[in-house]
mmCIF file of C-alpha atoms in Angstrom:
data_model
loop_
_atom_site.group_PDB
_atom_site.id
_atom_site.type_symbol
_atom_site.label_atom_id
_atom_site.label_comp_id
_atom_site.label_asym_id
_atom_site.label_seq_id
_atom_site.Cartn_x
_atom_site.Cartn_y
_atom_site.Cartn_z
ATOM 1 C CA MET A 1 16.251 74.066 -8.445
ATOM 2 C CA GLY A 2 18.844 73.398 -5.777
ATOM 3 C CA ASP A 3 21.932 71.221 -6.211
ATOM 4 C CA ILE A 4 20.419 68.419 -4.174
ATOM 5 C CA GLU A 5 17.259 68.401 -6.308
ATOM 6 C CA LYS A 6 19.379 68.319 -9.494
ATOM 7 C CA LEU A 7 21.396 65.421 -8.079
ATOM 8 C CA LYS A 8 18.231 63.520 -7.218
ATOM 9 C CA THR A 9 16.814 64.022 -10.721
ATOM 10 C CA ARG A 10 20.034 62.889 -12.377
ATOM 11 C CA ALA A 11 20.226 59.835 -10.133
ATOM 12 C CA PHE A 12 16.640 58.932 -11.004
ATOM 13 C CA ILE A 13 17.288 59.304 -14.747
ATOM 14 C CA PHE A 14 20.474 57.248 -14.484
ATOM 15 C CA LEU A 15 18.760 54.460 -12.534
ATOM 16 C CA SER A 16 15.811 54.369 -14.949
ATOM 17 C CA ALA A 17 18.158 54.087 -17.911
ATOM 18 C CA PHE A 18 20.104 51.312 -16.173
ATOM 19 C CA VAL A 19 16.963 49.290 -15.459
ATOM 20 C CA PHE A 20 15.714 49.859 -19.023
ATOM 21 C CA CYS A 21 19.005 48.543 -20.419
ATOM 22 C CA LEU A 22 18.806 45.452 -18.213
ATOM 23 C CA LEU A 23 15.245 44.518 -19.202
ATOM 24 C CA PRO A 24 16.086 42.573 -22.380
ATOM 25 C CA CYS A 25 18.619 40.511 -20.405
ATOM 26 C CA VAL A 26 16.077 39.404 -17.784
ATOM 27 C CA SER A 27 13.619 37.090 -19.555
ATOM 28 C CA ALA A 28 10.527 35.649 -17.848
ATOM 29 C CA ALA A 29 10.160 31.854 -17.502
ATOM 30 C CA ARG A 30 8.736 30.507 -20.748
ATOM 31 C CA VAL A 31 6.087 27.857 -21.260
ATOM 32 C CA ILE A 32 6.787 25.406 -24.058
ATOM 33 C CA ASN A 33 3.960 23.206 -25.275
ATOM 34 C CA VAL A 34 4.518 19.736 -26.704
ATOM 35 C CA PRO A 35 3.784 18.883 -29.481
ATOM 36 C CA SER A 36 2.583 22.299 -30.766
ATOM 37 C CA GLU A 37 5.846 24.189 -30.110
ATOM 38 C CA ALA A 38 8.256 21.262 -29.893
ATOM 39 C CA SER A 39 7.529 17.929 -31.540
ATOM 40 C CA SER A 40 9.054 15.825 -28.762
ATOM 41 C CA VAL A 41 9.601 16.071 -25.026
ATOM 42 C CA GLN A 42 13.377 15.941 -25.579
ATOM 43 C CA GLY A 43 13.069 18.718 -28.162
ATOM 44 C CA ALA A 44 11.230 20.875 -25.625
ATOM 45 C CA VAL A 45 13.842 20.142 -22.964
ATOM 46 C CA GLU A 46 16.629 21.207 -25.324
ATOM 47 C CA ALA A 47 14.789 24.393 -26.313
ATOM 48 C CA ALA A 48 14.016 25.333 -22.726
ATOM 49 C CA ALA A 49 16.147 27.419 -20.408
ATOM 50 C CA PRO A 50 16.458 26.659 -16.682
ATOM 51 C CA GLY A 51 13.258 27.661 -14.900
ATOM 52 C CA ASP A 52 11.026 27.182 -17.960
ATOM 53 C CA THR A 53 7.912 25.037 -17.958
ATOM 54 C CA VAL A 54 7.188 22.280 -20.445
ATOM 55 C CA ILE A 55 3.548 21.226 -20.827
ATOM 56 C CA VAL A 56 3.000 17.936 -22.641
ATOM 57 C CA SER A 57 -0.339 17.239 -24.289
ATOM 58 C CA ASP A 58 -1.994 13.841 -24.510
ATOM 59 C CA GLY A 59 -0.255 11.319 -26.706
ATOM 60 C CA THR A 60 2.315 8.574 -26.944
ATOM 61 C CA TYR A 61 5.923 9.723 -27.348
ATOM 62 C CA VAL A 62 8.540 7.172 -28.383
ATOM 63 C CA GLU A 63 11.841 8.563 -27.156
ATOM 64 C CA ASN A 64 14.385 8.601 -24.354
ATOM 65 C CA VAL A 65 14.369 11.870 -22.473
ATOM 66 C CA LEU A 66 17.423 13.318 -20.756
ATOM 67 C CA ILE A 67 16.742 16.236 -18.460
ATOM 68 C CA GLY A 68 19.898 18.064 -17.430
ATOM 69 C CA LYS A 69 18.503 21.402 -16.295
ATOM 70 C CA SER A 70 16.054 22.696 -13.763
ATOM 71 C CA LEU A 71 12.667 22.575 -15.500
ATOM 72 C CA VAL A 72 9.046 22.042 -14.638
ATOM 73 C CA ILE A 73 7.769 19.281 -16.906
ATOM 74 C CA ARG A 74 4.120 18.349 -16.605
ATOM 75 C CA SER A 75 1.557 16.527 -18.660
ATOM 76 C CA LYS A 76 -1.702 18.280 -19.364
ATOM 77 C CA ASN A 77 -4.059 15.518 -18.193
ATOM 78 C CA GLY A 78 -2.127 13.146 -15.968
ATOM 79 C CA ASN A 79 -0.251 9.907 -16.458
ATOM 80 C CA SER A 80 -3.020 8.005 -18.231
ATOM 81 C CA SER A 81 -2.900 10.423 -21.173
ATOM 82 C CA ALA A 82 0.801 11.184 -21.653
ATOM 83 C CA ILE A 83 2.831 8.078 -22.330
ATOM 84 C CA ILE A 84 6.551 7.925 -23.032
ATOM 85 C CA ILE A 85 7.862 4.651 -24.419
ATOM 86 C CA ALA A 86 11.613 4.005 -24.565
ATOM 87 C CA LYS A 87 12.979 4.304 -28.109
ATOM 88 C CA ASP A 88 16.230 2.705 -26.992
ATOM 89 C CA MET A 89 15.351 -0.086 -24.584
ATOM 90 C CA GLY A 90 18.878 -0.077 -23.194
ATOM 91 C CA LYS A 91 18.467 3.426 -21.754
ATOM 92 C CA ALA A 92 16.198 4.940 -19.130
ATOM 93 C CA VAL A 93 12.889 6.179 -20.505
ATOM 94 C CA VAL A 94 13.477 9.453 -18.644
ATOM 95 C CA LYS A 95 16.696 10.412 -16.896
ATOM 96 C CA ILE A 96 16.925 13.443 -14.634
ATOM 97 C CA ASP A 97 20.636 14.062 -14.297
ATOM 98 C CA GLY A 98 22.351 16.529 -11.966
ATOM 99 C CA VAL A 99 19.329 18.763 -11.664
ATOM 100 C CA GLN A 100 18.438 21.033 -8.767
ATOM 101 C CA GLU A 101 14.871 22.014 -7.874
ATOM 102 C CA GLY A 102 13.108 20.578 -10.910
ATOM 103 C CA GLU A 103 9.649 19.100 -11.208
ATOM 104 C CA PHE A 104 8.441 16.138 -13.249
ATOM 105 C CA SER A 105 4.873 14.894 -13.115
ATOM 106 C CA GLY A 106 2.035 13.122 -14.860
ATOM 107 C CA PHE A 107 3.570 10.545 -17.219
ATOM 108 C CA THR A 108 3.431 6.849 -17.933
ATOM 109 C CA LEU A 109 6.950 5.548 -18.557
ATOM 110 C CA LYS A 110 7.454 2.108 -20.023
ATOM 111 C CA GLY A 111 9.422 -0.228 -22.215
ATOM 112 C CA SER A 112 12.957 0.089 -20.847
ATOM 113 C CA SER A 113 15.043 -2.933 -19.998
ATOM 114 C CA LEU A 114 16.942 -0.622 -17.653
ATOM 115 C CA VAL A 115 14.746 1.855 -15.791
ATOM 116 C CA GLY A 116 11.563 3.895 -16.218
ATOM 117 C CA LEU A 117 12.590 7.054 -14.381
ATOM 118 C CA HIS A 118 16.219 7.472 -13.379
ATOM 119 C CA VAL A 119 16.922 10.342 -11.013
ATOM 120 C CA HIS A 120 20.695 10.709 -10.752
ATOM 121 C CA GLY A 121 22.759 13.246 -8.851
ATOM 122 C CA ALA A 122 19.751 15.472 -8.313
ATOM 123 C CA SER A 123 18.735 17.562 -5.345
ATOM 124 C CA GLY A 124 15.359 18.932 -4.372
ATOM 125 C CA VAL A 125 13.455 17.534 -7.330
ATOM 126 C CA LYS A 126 9.735 16.874 -7.098
ATOM 127 C CA VAL A 127 8.385 13.806 -8.858
ATOM 128 C CA SER A 128 4.683 13.018 -8.769
ATOM 129 C CA ASP A 129 1.931 11.140 -10.600
ATOM 130 C CA ILE A 130 4.353 8.913 -12.526
ATOM 131 C CA LEU A 131 3.299 5.436 -13.606
ATOM 132 C CA ALA A 132 6.384 3.351 -14.343
ATOM 133 C CA THR A 133 5.492 -0.059 -15.714
ATOM 134 C CA GLY A 134 7.075 -2.736 -17.868
ATOM 135 C CA ASN A 135 10.649 -1.678 -17.098
ATOM 136 C CA TYR A 136 13.412 -3.510 -15.272
ATOM 137 C CA THR A 137 13.326 -0.932 -12.470
ATOM 138 C CA GLY A 138 10.337 1.380 -12.202
ATOM 139 C CA ILE A 139 11.867 4.402 -10.476
ATOM 140 C CA PHE A 140 15.574 4.531 -9.644
ATOM 141 C CA VAL A 141 16.790 7.283 -7.355
ATOM 142 C CA GLU A 142 20.581 7.326 -7.283
ATOM 143 C CA GLU A 143 22.957 9.682 -5.489
ATOM 144 C CA SER A 144 20.189 12.206 -4.988
ATOM 145 C CA SER A 145 19.011 14.154 -1.985
ATOM 146 C CA GLY A 146 16.194 16.364 -0.762
ATOM 147 C CA GLY A 147 13.720 15.087 -3.345
ATOM 148 C CA VAL A 148 9.995 14.614 -2.853
ATOM 149 C CA PHE A 149 8.410 11.625 -4.590
ATOM 150 C CA SER A 150 4.667 11.456 -4.088
ATOM 151 C CA GLY A 151 1.720 9.685 -5.669
ATOM 152 C CA ASN A 152 3.821 7.624 -8.073
ATOM 153 C CA THR A 153 3.112 4.051 -9.091
ATOM 154 C CA ALA A 154 5.802 1.526 -10.001
ATOM 155 C CA SER A 155 4.030 -1.717 -10.878
ATOM 156 C CA GLY A 156 4.761 -4.570 -13.224
ATOM 157 C CA ASN A 157 8.517 -4.015 -13.227
ATOM 158 C CA THR A 158 11.214 -6.318 -11.950
ATOM 159 C CA ASP A 159 11.880 -3.931 -9.039
ATOM 160 C CA GLY A 160 9.489 -1.136 -8.105
ATOM 161 C CA ILE A 161 11.293 1.828 -6.535
ATOM 162 C CA VAL A 162 15.031 1.586 -5.883
ATOM 163 C CA ILE A 163 16.777 4.187 -3.736
ATOM 164 C CA GLN A 164 20.539 3.906 -3.800
ATOM 165 C CA ASN A 165 23.182 6.103 -2.154
ATOM 166 C CA SER A 166 20.528 8.749 -1.657
ATOM 167 C CA ASN A 167 19.727 10.728 1.457
ATOM 168 C CA ASP A 168 17.036 12.990 2.908
ATOM 169 C CA ASN A 169 14.393 12.184 0.324
ATOM 170 C CA VAL A 170 10.677 11.900 1.053
ATOM 171 C CA PHE A 171 8.574 9.129 -0.471
ATOM 172 C CA GLU A 172 4.892 9.429 0.303
ATOM 173 C CA LYS A 173 1.730 7.831 -1.071
ATOM 174 C CA ASN A 174 3.619 5.877 -3.712
ATOM 175 C CA HIS A 175 2.597 2.413 -4.867
ATOM 176 C CA ALA A 176 5.265 -0.186 -5.562
ATOM 177 C CA ASP A 177 2.967 -3.136 -6.140
ATOM 178 C CA SER A 178 3.000 -6.338 -8.197
ATOM 179 C CA ASN A 179 6.652 -6.302 -9.201
ATOM 180 C CA ALA A 180 8.570 -9.449 -10.070
ATOM 181 C CA GLU A 181 11.172 -8.953 -7.333
ATOM 182 C CA LYS A 182 10.895 -6.211 -4.728
ATOM 183 C CA GLY A 183 8.614 -3.258 -4.068
ATOM 184 C CA PHE A 184 10.889 -0.719 -2.372
ATOM 185 C CA LEU A 185 14.621 -1.370 -2.247
ATOM 186 C CA LEU A 186 16.900 0.929 -0.262
ATOM 187 C CA VAL A 187 20.610 0.319 -0.792
ATOM 188 C CA SER A 188 23.117 2.369 1.203
ATOM 189 C CA ALA A 189 20.472 5.021 1.633
ATOM 190 C CA SER A 190 20.051 7.000 4.811
ATOM 191 C CA ALA A 191 17.745 9.539 6.422
ATOM 192 C CA ASN A 192 14.982 8.994 3.884
ATOM 193 C CA ARG A 193 11.349 9.138 4.926
ATOM 194 C CA LEU A 194 8.857 6.597 3.565
ATOM 195 C CA GLU A 195 5.283 7.343 4.582
ATOM 196 C CA ASN A 196 1.889 5.986 3.555
ATOM 197 C CA ASN A 197 3.282 3.944 0.674
ATOM 198 C CA THR A 198 2.051 0.543 -0.434
ATOM 199 C CA ALA A 199 4.304 -2.352 -1.388
ATOM 200 C CA ASP A 200 1.805 -5.131 -2.030
ATOM 201 C CA SER A 201 1.842 -8.364 -4.025
ATOM 202 C CA ASN A 202 5.515 -8.262 -4.965
ATOM 203 C CA TYR A 203 7.080 -11.647 -5.558
ATOM 204 C CA TRP A 204 9.816 -11.301 -2.925
ATOM 205 C CA ASN A 205 10.062 -8.468 -0.418
ATOM 206 C CA GLY A 206 7.693 -5.573 0.070
ATOM 207 C CA ILE A 207 10.239 -3.153 1.502
ATOM 208 C CA THR A 208 13.935 -4.021 1.672
ATOM 209 C CA LEU A 209 16.610 -2.060 3.511
ATOM 210 C CA TRP A 210 20.114 -3.155 2.747
ATOM 211 C CA SER A 211 23.005 -1.371 4.406
ATOM 212 C CA SER A 212 20.676 1.569 5.015
ATOM 213 C CA SER A 213 20.436 3.511 8.241
ATOM 214 C CA SER A 214 18.409 6.207 9.987
ATOM 215 C CA ASN A 215 15.459 5.964 7.637
ATOM 216 C CA VAL A 216 11.877 6.479 8.809
ATOM 217 C CA LEU A 217 9.231 4.001 7.653
ATOM 218 C CA ARG A 218 5.801 5.076 8.808
ATOM 219 C CA ASN A 219 2.276 3.835 8.005
ATOM 220 C CA ASN A 220 3.315 1.813 4.963
ATOM 221 C CA THR A 221 1.556 -1.401 3.969
ATOM 222 C CA ALA A 222 3.301 -4.515 2.702
ATOM 223 C CA TYR A 223 0.634 -7.104 2.008
ATOM 224 C CA LYS A 224 0.870 -10.376 0.121
ATOM 225 C CA ASN A 225 4.617 -10.378 -0.450
ATOM 226 C CA THR A 226 6.742 -13.418 0.330
ATOM 227 C CA TYR A 227 8.376 -11.255 3.025
ATOM 228 C CA GLY A 228 6.986 -7.934 4.245
ATOM 229 C CA ILE A 229 9.776 -5.681 5.491
ATOM 230 C CA VAL A 230 13.315 -7.037 5.320
ATOM 231 C CA MET A 231 16.323 -5.300 6.847
ATOM 232 C CA SER A 232 19.899 -6.395 6.445
ATOM 233 C CA GLU A 233 23.015 -4.676 7.786
ATOM 234 C CA SER A 234 20.802 -1.687 8.572
ATOM 235 C CA GLU A 235 20.721 0.239 11.826
ATOM 236 C CA ASN A 236 18.780 3.001 13.594
ATOM 237 C CA ASN A 237 15.810 2.856 11.280
ATOM 238 C CA GLU A 238 12.491 3.968 12.743
ATOM 239 C CA LEU A 239 9.508 1.758 11.946
ATOM 240 C CA GLU A 240 6.087 2.888 13.078
ATOM 241 C CA GLY A 241 2.531 1.892 12.158
ATOM 242 C CA ASN A 242 3.484 -0.241 9.158
ATOM 243 C CA LYS A 243 1.066 -3.022 8.227
ATOM 244 C CA VAL A 244 2.578 -6.265 7.059
ATOM 245 C CA MET A 245 0.865 -9.475 6.058
ATOM 246 C CA ARG A 246 2.791 -12.198 4.295
ATOM 247 C CA ARG A 247 1.302 -13.994 1.326
ATOM 248 C CA LEU A 248 1.488 -17.285 3.215
ATOM 249 C CA TYR A 249 -1.003 -16.101 5.838
ATOM 250 C CA PHE A 250 -3.707 -15.557 3.255
ATOM 251 C CA LEU A 251 -3.851 -19.348 2.931
ATOM 252 C CA LEU A 252 -4.374 -19.766 6.665
ATOM 253 C CA PRO A 253 -8.177 -19.386 6.692
ATOM 254 C CA VAL A 254 -8.422 -22.007 3.919
ATOM 255 C CA ALA A 255 -6.356 -24.398 6.033
ATOM 256 C CA LEU A 256 -8.468 -23.582 9.093
ATOM 257 C CA ILE A 257 -11.720 -24.280 7.215
ATOM 258 C CA TYR A 258 -10.287 -27.640 6.132
ATOM 259 C CA ILE A 259 -9.192 -28.511 9.687
ATOM 260 C CA GLY A 260 -12.549 -27.291 11.062
ATOM 261 C CA VAL A 261 -14.477 -29.613 8.719
ATOM 262 C CA ILE A 262 -12.323 -32.591 9.717
ATOM 263 C CA ILE A 263 -12.693 -31.849 13.446
ATOM 264 C CA TYR A 264 -16.448 -31.443 12.959
ATOM 265 C CA PHE A 265 -16.764 -34.960 11.530
ATOM 266 C CA ILE A 266 -14.546 -36.403 14.279
ATOM 267 C CA GLU A 267 -16.620 -34.625 16.943
ATOM 268 C CA ARG A 268 -19.829 -35.902 15.348
ATOM 269 C CA ARG A 269 -18.559 -39.466 15.224
ATOM 270 C CA LEU A 270 -17.491 -39.344 18.898
ATOM 271 C CA LEU A 271 -20.853 -37.953 19.992
ATOM 272 C CA LEU A 272 -22.726 -40.597 17.974
ATOM 273 C CA MET A 273 -20.646 -43.295 19.720
ATOM 274 C CA TYR A 274 -21.393 -41.694 23.090
ATOM 275 C CA TYR A 275 -25.146 -41.593 22.436
ATOM 276 C CA ALA A 276 -25.072 -45.199 21.177
ATOM 277 C CA VAL A 277 -23.349 -46.364 24.392
ATOM 278 C CA LYS A 278 -25.766 -44.265 26.482
ATOM 279 C CA LYS A 279 -28.810 -45.921 24.894
ATOM 280 C CA MET B 1 0.528 -14.507 19.609
ATOM 281 C CA LEU B 2 -2.186 -15.640 22.047
ATOM 282 C CA VAL B 3 -4.750 -13.544 20.186
ATOM 283 C CA SER B 4 -3.636 -15.060 16.861
ATOM 284 C CA VAL B 5 -4.023 -18.607 18.216
ATOM 285 C CA LEU B 6 -7.389 -17.788 19.781
ATOM 286 C CA SER B 7 -8.674 -16.248 16.570
ATOM 287 C CA ALA B 8 -7.582 -19.363 14.642
ATOM 288 C CA ILE B 9 -9.411 -21.618 17.151
ATOM 289 C CA GLY B 10 -12.461 -19.339 17.099
ATOM 290 C CA PHE B 11 -12.550 -19.395 13.303
ATOM 291 C CA MET B 12 -12.404 -23.217 13.252
ATOM 292 C CA LEU B 13 -15.186 -23.416 15.836
ATOM 293 C CA ALA B 14 -17.287 -20.969 13.812
ATOM 294 C CA VAL B 15 -16.844 -23.218 10.747
ATOM 295 C CA MET B 16 -17.811 -26.298 12.808
ATOM 296 C CA SER B 17 -20.883 -24.551 14.234
ATOM 297 C CA PHE B 18 -21.868 -23.341 10.764
ATOM 298 C CA MET B 19 -21.719 -26.906 9.400
ATOM 299 C CA GLY B 20 -23.755 -28.212 12.334
ATOM 300 C CA GLY B 21 -26.341 -25.501 11.734
ATOM 301 C CA PHE B 22 -26.730 -26.515 8.106
ATOM 302 C CA ARG B 23 -27.205 -30.153 9.024
ATOM 303 C CA MET B 24 -29.806 -29.164 11.625
ATOM 304 C CA VAL B 25 -31.884 -27.501 8.898
ATOM 305 C CA LYS B 26 -32.128 -30.902 7.189
ATOM 306 C CA LYS B 27 -32.651 -33.022 10.263
ATOM 307 C CA THR B 28 -32.727 -32.152 13.968
ATOM 308 C CA ASP B 29 -30.895 -34.787 15.981
ATOM 309 C CA GLU B 30 -30.130 -34.497 19.677
ATOM 310 C CA HIS B 31 -26.373 -34.836 19.180
ATOM 311 C CA GLU B 32 -26.384 -32.376 16.269
ATOM 312 C CA THR B 33 -28.178 -29.744 18.377
ATOM 313 C CA PHE B 34 -25.743 -30.305 21.235
ATOM 314 C CA MET B 35 -22.720 -29.985 18.924
ATOM 315 C CA HIS B 36 -24.062 -26.852 17.241
ATOM 316 C CA ARG B 37 -24.707 -25.133 20.553
ATOM 317 C CA LEU B 38 -21.447 -26.279 22.139
ATOM 318 C CA ASN B 39 -19.375 -25.070 19.170
ATOM 319 C CA GLY B 40 -21.401 -21.863 18.960
ATOM 320 C CA TYR B 41 -20.995 -20.906 22.610
ATOM 321 C CA MET B 42 -17.288 -21.768 22.535
ATOM 322 C CA THR B 43 -16.996 -19.512 19.466
ATOM 323 C CA ILE B 44 -18.632 -16.652 21.386
ATOM 324 C CA ALA B 45 -16.324 -17.323 24.364
ATOM 325 C CA CYS B 46 -13.305 -17.085 22.043
ATOM 326 C CA TYR B 47 -14.713 -13.903 20.517
ATOM 327 C CA LEU B 48 -15.177 -12.281 23.919
ATOM 328 C CA THR B 49 -11.681 -13.253 25.050
ATOM 329 C CA ILE B 50 -10.069 -11.825 21.908
ATOM 330 C CA ALA B 51 -12.194 -8.685 22.209
ATOM 331 C CA VAL B 52 -11.178 -8.112 25.842
ATOM 332 C CA LEU B 53 -7.481 -8.726 25.088
ATOM 333 C CA SER B 54 -7.547 -6.410 22.066
ATOM 334 C CA ILE B 55 -9.443 -3.615 23.806
ATOM 335 C CA ALA B 56 -7.122 -3.870 26.828
ATOM 336 C CA LYS B 57 -4.138 -3.463 24.486
ATOM 337 C CA ALA B 58 -5.558 -0.558 22.462
ATOM 338 C CA PRO B 59 -8.697 0.964 23.977
ATOM 339 C CA HIS B 60 -9.969 3.018 21.044
ATOM 340 C CA ALA B 61 -13.654 3.948 20.749
ATOM 341 C CA SER B 62 -13.817 2.695 17.138
ATOM 342 C CA SER B 63 -12.291 -0.638 18.143
ATOM 343 C CA ILE B 64 -14.785 -1.077 21.008
ATOM 344 C CA ALA B 65 -17.677 -0.181 18.688
ATOM 345 C CA LEU B 66 -16.584 -2.756 16.086
ATOM 346 C CA TRP B 67 -16.135 -5.512 18.662
ATOM 347 C CA PHE B 68 -19.583 -4.678 20.041
ATOM 348 C CA LEU B 69 -21.043 -4.801 16.522
ATOM 349 C CA GLY B 70 -19.575 -8.288 16.010
ATOM 350 C CA LEU B 71 -20.957 -9.438 19.358
ATOM 351 C CA SER B 72 -24.374 -8.036 18.433
ATOM 352 C CA LEU B 73 -24.309 -10.121 15.225
ATOM 353 C CA HIS B 74 -23.583 -13.237 17.295
ATOM 354 C CA GLY B 75 -26.421 -12.320 19.699
ATOM 355 C CA LEU B 76 -28.813 -11.644 16.827
ATOM 356 C CA LYS B 77 -28.080 -15.068 15.340
ATOM 357 C CA VAL B 78 -28.890 -16.757 18.679
ATOM 358 C CA PHE B 79 -32.053 -14.641 18.980
ATOM 359 C CA ILE B 80 -33.174 -15.560 15.438
ATOM 360 C CA ALA B 81 -32.738 -19.253 16.284
ATOM 361 C CA ARG B 82 -34.543 -18.924 19.610
ATOM 362 C CA ILE B 83 -37.667 -17.307 18.118
ATOM 363 C CA GLY B 84 -37.970 -20.132 15.600
ATOM 364 C CA LEU B 85 -36.704 -18.396 12.454
ATOM 365 C CA ALA B 86 -33.488 -20.397 12.213
ATOM 366 C CA VAL B 87 -34.558 -22.384 9.147
ATOM 367 C CA ARG B 88 -35.556 -19.247 7.282
ATOM 368 C CA TYR B 89 -32.808 -16.790 8.235
ATOM 369 C CA GLY B 90 -30.259 -18.787 10.254
ATOM 370 C CA GLY B 91 -28.150 -19.600 7.187
ATOM 371 C CA TYR B 92 -27.732 -15.933 6.262
ATOM 372 C CA PHE B 93 -26.753 -14.963 9.774
ATOM 373 C CA GLY B 94 -24.437 -17.966 10.072
ATOM 374 C CA ALA B 95 -22.686 -16.818 6.882
ATOM 375 C CA THR B 96 -22.466 -13.281 8.324
ATOM 376 C CA LEU B 97 -20.731 -14.692 11.392
ATOM 377 C CA ILE B 98 -18.227 -16.557 9.222
ATOM 378 C CA ILE B 99 -17.448 -13.243 7.461
ATOM 379 C CA THR B 100 -17.076 -11.614 10.900
ATOM 380 C CA TRP B 101 -14.547 -14.280 11.794
ATOM 381 C CA PHE B 102 -12.698 -13.733 8.525
ATOM 382 C CA VAL B 103 -12.288 -10.106 9.584
ATOM 383 C CA VAL B 104 -11.184 -11.171 13.077
ATOM 384 C CA ILE B 105 -8.588 -13.611 11.762
ATOM 385 C CA PHE B 106 -7.164 -11.249 9.132
ATOM 386 C CA THR B 107 -6.809 -8.413 11.633
ATOM 387 C CA HIS B 108 -5.049 -10.649 14.143
ATOM 388 C CA LEU B 109 -2.573 -12.479 11.975
ATOM 389 C CA PRO B 110 1.002 -12.367 13.168
ATOM 390 C CA SER B 111 3.086 -9.833 11.258
#
């Protein structure tokens, strides 16, 4: 065996030993099941390492969840089966704080006098299939960027979805309907994209932009609100293909039927007079 | 705005014609027939005007098809009345036209 061959063999043995030594240090992403492996969602979050997946089975969980690391948290069978109710009403039901690239989907969040889902200081998180109801604010996105929020419903709250000091997020196919104040509220938020969302039957505004610029609002509907889309101190926003119909206009056909009936009787009376004179 | 006003007028005329039609089922007076026809033809005139304005603004095939469908319903109602089946079927078709006008007015409300 030549020197080069010996060198190659030694190098191979050395590399193999090095990789073998490293193996225990590199652990694969774990899957933690709730409630079989952790009794609560918060317990699973605390037990998990960044990159792990938490799968939550059907049930009602009374707790406040704080997620401070990059995890994938999903319910097994969607938001109608996995319900989280705030244990402390004064806190968010679920708070995602300072997380990068996490995922949270398939839960009903209710019972907070503050907020259902609070996404704070996060970037690139994906939130989907969340039903936030019976909270002060349904979904509150604060100081976050690059997130994707799709297929969520925020109904029966005081405000539906609030986006504050947050940029470059995408909101698509969400429903912010039947809230006591506003559907979507953007405050000092810029370069967000709102597409194919509904903001119907809210008491005040469907979609509100306050001090928010360069956002894109496309193909959203805002029906039966007191005001459809309201913008204040906001510039360079792109609005395209949105459908707006104020609540007031739904009464219009009723008024027109009433006026039509009155005019009909007046017309009839006039014609009767005309025929009487003619005869 | 013009389309919104025209659709409101058309809807009122459709209601007036519908009421006249119902009264004609009970009793056919000369003035009632005149009113029913006058209101009806003015309704169709409004419908055609709105259709032309809307198609001119956005000439999509689906839009043209739907306007044509609505016009066909109006025509069918007139045809039903002309062949002497107004008492039997006129009420149903009159109600269909009112629904058509509901659609027209809701799709042309100012936003």
